[in-house]
CSV table of C-alpha atoms (C1' of nucleotides) in Angstrom, one decimal:
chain,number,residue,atom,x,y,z
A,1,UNK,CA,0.0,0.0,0.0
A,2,UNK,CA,1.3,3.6,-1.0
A,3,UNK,CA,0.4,7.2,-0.1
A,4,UNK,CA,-0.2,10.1,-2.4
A,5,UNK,CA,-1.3,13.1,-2.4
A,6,UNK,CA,-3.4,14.7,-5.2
A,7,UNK,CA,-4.3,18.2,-5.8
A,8,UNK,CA,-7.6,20.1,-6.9
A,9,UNK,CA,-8.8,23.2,-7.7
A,10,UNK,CA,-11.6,23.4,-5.3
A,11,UNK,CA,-13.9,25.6,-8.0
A,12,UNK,CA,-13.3,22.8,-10.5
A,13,UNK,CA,-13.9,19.8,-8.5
A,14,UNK,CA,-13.9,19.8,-4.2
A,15,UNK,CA,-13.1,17.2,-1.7
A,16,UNK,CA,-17.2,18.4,-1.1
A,17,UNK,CA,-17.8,17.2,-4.5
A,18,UNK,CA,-16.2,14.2,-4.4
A,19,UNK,CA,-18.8,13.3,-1.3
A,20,UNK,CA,-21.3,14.4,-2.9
A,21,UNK,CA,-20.7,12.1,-5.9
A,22,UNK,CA,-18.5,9.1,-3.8
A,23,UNK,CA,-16.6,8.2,-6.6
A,24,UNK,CA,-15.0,9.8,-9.2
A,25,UNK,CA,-12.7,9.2,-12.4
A,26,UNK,CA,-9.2,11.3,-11.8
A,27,UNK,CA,-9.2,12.3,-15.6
A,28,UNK,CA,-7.3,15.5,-16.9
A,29,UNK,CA,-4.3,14.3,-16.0
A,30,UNK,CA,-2.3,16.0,-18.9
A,31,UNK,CA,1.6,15.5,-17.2
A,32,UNK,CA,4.1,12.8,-17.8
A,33,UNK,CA,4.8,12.3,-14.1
A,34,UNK,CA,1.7,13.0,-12.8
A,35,UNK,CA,0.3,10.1,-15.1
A,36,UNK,CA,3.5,7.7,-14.4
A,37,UNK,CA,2.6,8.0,-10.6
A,38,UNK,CA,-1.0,6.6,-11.6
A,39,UNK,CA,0.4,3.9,-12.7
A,40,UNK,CA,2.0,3.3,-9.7
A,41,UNK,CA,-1.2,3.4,-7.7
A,42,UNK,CA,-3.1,-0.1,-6.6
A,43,UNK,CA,-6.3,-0.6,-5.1
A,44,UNK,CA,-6.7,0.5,-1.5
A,45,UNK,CA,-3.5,3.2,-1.9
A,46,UNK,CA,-4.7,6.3,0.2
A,47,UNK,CA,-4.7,10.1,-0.5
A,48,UNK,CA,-4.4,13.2,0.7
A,49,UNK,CA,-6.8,15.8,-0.8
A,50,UNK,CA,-5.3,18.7,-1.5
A,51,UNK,CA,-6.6,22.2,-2.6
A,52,UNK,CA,-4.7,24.0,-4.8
A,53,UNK,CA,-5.1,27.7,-6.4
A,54,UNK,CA,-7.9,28.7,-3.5
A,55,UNK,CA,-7.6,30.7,-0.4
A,56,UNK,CA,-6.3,28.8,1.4
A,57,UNK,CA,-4.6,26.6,-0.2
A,58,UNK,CA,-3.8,23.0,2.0
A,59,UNK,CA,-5.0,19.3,2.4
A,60,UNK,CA,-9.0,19.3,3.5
A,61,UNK,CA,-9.2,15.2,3.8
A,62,UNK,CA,-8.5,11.6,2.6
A,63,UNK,CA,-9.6,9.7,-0.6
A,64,UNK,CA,-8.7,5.6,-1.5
A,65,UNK,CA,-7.9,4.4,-4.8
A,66,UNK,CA,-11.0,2.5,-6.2
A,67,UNK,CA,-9.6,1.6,-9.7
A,68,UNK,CA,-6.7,1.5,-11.1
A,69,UNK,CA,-5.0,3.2,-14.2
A,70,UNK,CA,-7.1,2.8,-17.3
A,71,UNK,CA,-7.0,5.2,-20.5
A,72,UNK,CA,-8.6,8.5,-20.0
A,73,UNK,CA,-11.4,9.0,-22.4
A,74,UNK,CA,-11.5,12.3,-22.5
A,75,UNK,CA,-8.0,11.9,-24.4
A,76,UNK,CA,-10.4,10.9,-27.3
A,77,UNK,CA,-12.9,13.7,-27.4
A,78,UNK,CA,-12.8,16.5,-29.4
A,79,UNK,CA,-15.1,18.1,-27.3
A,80,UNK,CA,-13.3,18.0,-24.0
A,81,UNK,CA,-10.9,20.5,-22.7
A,82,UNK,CA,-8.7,17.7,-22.2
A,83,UNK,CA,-8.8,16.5,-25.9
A,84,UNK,CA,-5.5,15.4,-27.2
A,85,UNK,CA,-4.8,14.9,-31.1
A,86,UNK,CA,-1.7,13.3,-30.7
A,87,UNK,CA,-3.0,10.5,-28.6
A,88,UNK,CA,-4.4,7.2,-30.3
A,89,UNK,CA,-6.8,4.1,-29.0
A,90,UNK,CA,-4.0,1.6,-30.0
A,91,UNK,CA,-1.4,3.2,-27.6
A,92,UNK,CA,-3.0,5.8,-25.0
A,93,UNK,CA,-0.9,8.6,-23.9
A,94,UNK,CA,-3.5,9.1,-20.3
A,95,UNK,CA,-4.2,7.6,-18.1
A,96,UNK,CA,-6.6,8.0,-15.3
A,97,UNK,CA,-7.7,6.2,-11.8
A,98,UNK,CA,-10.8,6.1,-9.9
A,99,UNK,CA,-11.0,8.1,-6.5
A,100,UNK,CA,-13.4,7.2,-3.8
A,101,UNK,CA,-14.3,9.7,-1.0
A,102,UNK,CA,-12.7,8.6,2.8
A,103,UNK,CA,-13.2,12.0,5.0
A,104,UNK,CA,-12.8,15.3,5.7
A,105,UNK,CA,-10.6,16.5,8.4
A,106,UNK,CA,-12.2,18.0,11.4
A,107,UNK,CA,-8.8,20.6,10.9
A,108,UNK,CA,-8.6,21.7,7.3
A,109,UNK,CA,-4.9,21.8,7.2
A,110,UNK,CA,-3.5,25.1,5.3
A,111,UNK,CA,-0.4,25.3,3.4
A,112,UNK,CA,0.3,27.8,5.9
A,113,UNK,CA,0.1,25.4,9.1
A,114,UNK,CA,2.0,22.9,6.7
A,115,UNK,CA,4.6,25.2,6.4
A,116,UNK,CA,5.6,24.8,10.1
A,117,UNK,CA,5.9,21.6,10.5
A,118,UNK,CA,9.2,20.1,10.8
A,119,UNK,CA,8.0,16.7,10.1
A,120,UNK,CA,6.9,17.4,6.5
A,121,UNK,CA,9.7,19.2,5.3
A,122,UNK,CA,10.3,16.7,2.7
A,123,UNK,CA,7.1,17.3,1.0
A,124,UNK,CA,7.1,18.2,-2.2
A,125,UNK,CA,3.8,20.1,-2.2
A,126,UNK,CA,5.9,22.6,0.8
A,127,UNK,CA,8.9,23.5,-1.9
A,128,UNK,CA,8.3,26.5,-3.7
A,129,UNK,CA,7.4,26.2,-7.8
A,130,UNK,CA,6.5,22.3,-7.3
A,131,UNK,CA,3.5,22.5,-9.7
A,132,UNK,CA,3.7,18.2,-10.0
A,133,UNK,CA,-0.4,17.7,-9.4
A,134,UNK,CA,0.6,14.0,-8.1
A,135,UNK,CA,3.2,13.2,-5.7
A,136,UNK,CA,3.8,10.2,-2.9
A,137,UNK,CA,3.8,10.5,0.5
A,138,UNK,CA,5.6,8.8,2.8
A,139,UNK,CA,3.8,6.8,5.9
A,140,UNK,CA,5.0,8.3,8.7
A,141,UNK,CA,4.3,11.8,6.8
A,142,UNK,CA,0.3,10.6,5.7
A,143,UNK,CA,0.2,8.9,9.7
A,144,UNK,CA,1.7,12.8,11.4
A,145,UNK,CA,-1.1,14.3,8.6
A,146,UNK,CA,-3.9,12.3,9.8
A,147,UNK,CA,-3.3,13.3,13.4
A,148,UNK,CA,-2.6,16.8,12.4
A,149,UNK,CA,-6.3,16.7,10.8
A,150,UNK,CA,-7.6,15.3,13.5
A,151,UNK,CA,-8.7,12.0,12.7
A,152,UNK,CA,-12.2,12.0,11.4
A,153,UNK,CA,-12.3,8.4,9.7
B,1,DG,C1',-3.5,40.5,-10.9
B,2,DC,C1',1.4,39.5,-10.5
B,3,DC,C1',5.0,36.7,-11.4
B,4,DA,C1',8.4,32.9,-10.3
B,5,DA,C1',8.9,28.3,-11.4
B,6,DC,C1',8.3,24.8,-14.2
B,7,DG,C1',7.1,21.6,-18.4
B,8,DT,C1',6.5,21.5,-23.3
B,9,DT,C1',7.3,22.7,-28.0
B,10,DG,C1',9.8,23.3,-32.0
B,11,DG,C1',13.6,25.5,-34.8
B,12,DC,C1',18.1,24.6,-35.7
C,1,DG,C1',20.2,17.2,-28.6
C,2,DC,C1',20.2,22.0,-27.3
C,3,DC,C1',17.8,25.7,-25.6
C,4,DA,C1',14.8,29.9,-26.3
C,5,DA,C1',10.1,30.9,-26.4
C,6,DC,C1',5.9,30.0,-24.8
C,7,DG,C1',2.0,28.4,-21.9
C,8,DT,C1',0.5,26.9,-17.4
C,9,DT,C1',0.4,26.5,-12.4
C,10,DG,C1',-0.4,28.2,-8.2
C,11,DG,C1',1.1,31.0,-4.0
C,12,DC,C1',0.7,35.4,-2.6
DNA sequence: GCCAACGTTGGC
DNA sequence: GCCAACGTTGGC
């Protein structure tokens, strides 16, 4: 079992939204590493939901991995903002993974707070300029989050 | 709204 | 394969 944590713009899509609809297909994903990292990701992986581009900014709760990386179809469709002509059926370029609600914390836990924490220093999401929308976590760093959130499984 | 940091594109 | 130009991200 692994630990990520993805980020969202909470205007686009919420960790509100994602309770309201339980489950939800991680498409968009339009980044090379991002997408690799999906890959990586097996049924049951947890994650840390993170809002990005809001005030404030930080991690509002927990998701699980329901499905694992399948072709994003949005790849495919002319229509979508995420359409991408270079792409093909026989060899996808993106991928996507299914996302199932787990909680909110009872602490919404800003970039700010983050910031002060010795024990996340490592983080990628606390350097300045990281723009990677997926990134792994370490245990004892999701474990230290979860407390920091104050536990609302 | 600003702008630094980053990833991607494309000419050479 | 280099790298300048460009577009995007995302904190502030």
């Amino acid at each position: 079992m692994q630990y990520w944590l993805m980020k969202s713009e909470p205007d686009v899509f919420s960790l509100d939204n994602l309770k309201q609809v339980n489950k939800e297909p991680w498409d968009g994903v339009r980044n090379y590493q991002a997408r690799n990292y999906m890959r990586e990701m097996q049924l049951g992986d947890l994650v840390l939901f993170y809002h990005s581009n809001c005030s404030p900014p930080g991690i509002a709760g927990t998701a699980t991995i329901v499905g694992t990386a399948r072709p994003d179809p949005t790849q495919f469709d002319p229509q979508s903002k995420y359409y991408d002509s270079k792409s093909n059926k026989e060899n996808p370029r993106w991928d996507l993974v299914d996302v199932e609600y787990r909680s909110h914390f009872q602490n919404f836990l800003s970039l700010a707070h983050l910031k002060t924490l010795p024990q996340l220093e490592n983080m990628p999401i606390l350097r300045k300029g990281n723009r990677l929308s997926i990134t792994p976590v370490r245990e004892q760093e999701y474990q230290f989050i979860l407390q920091q959130g104050g536990l609302s499984n």
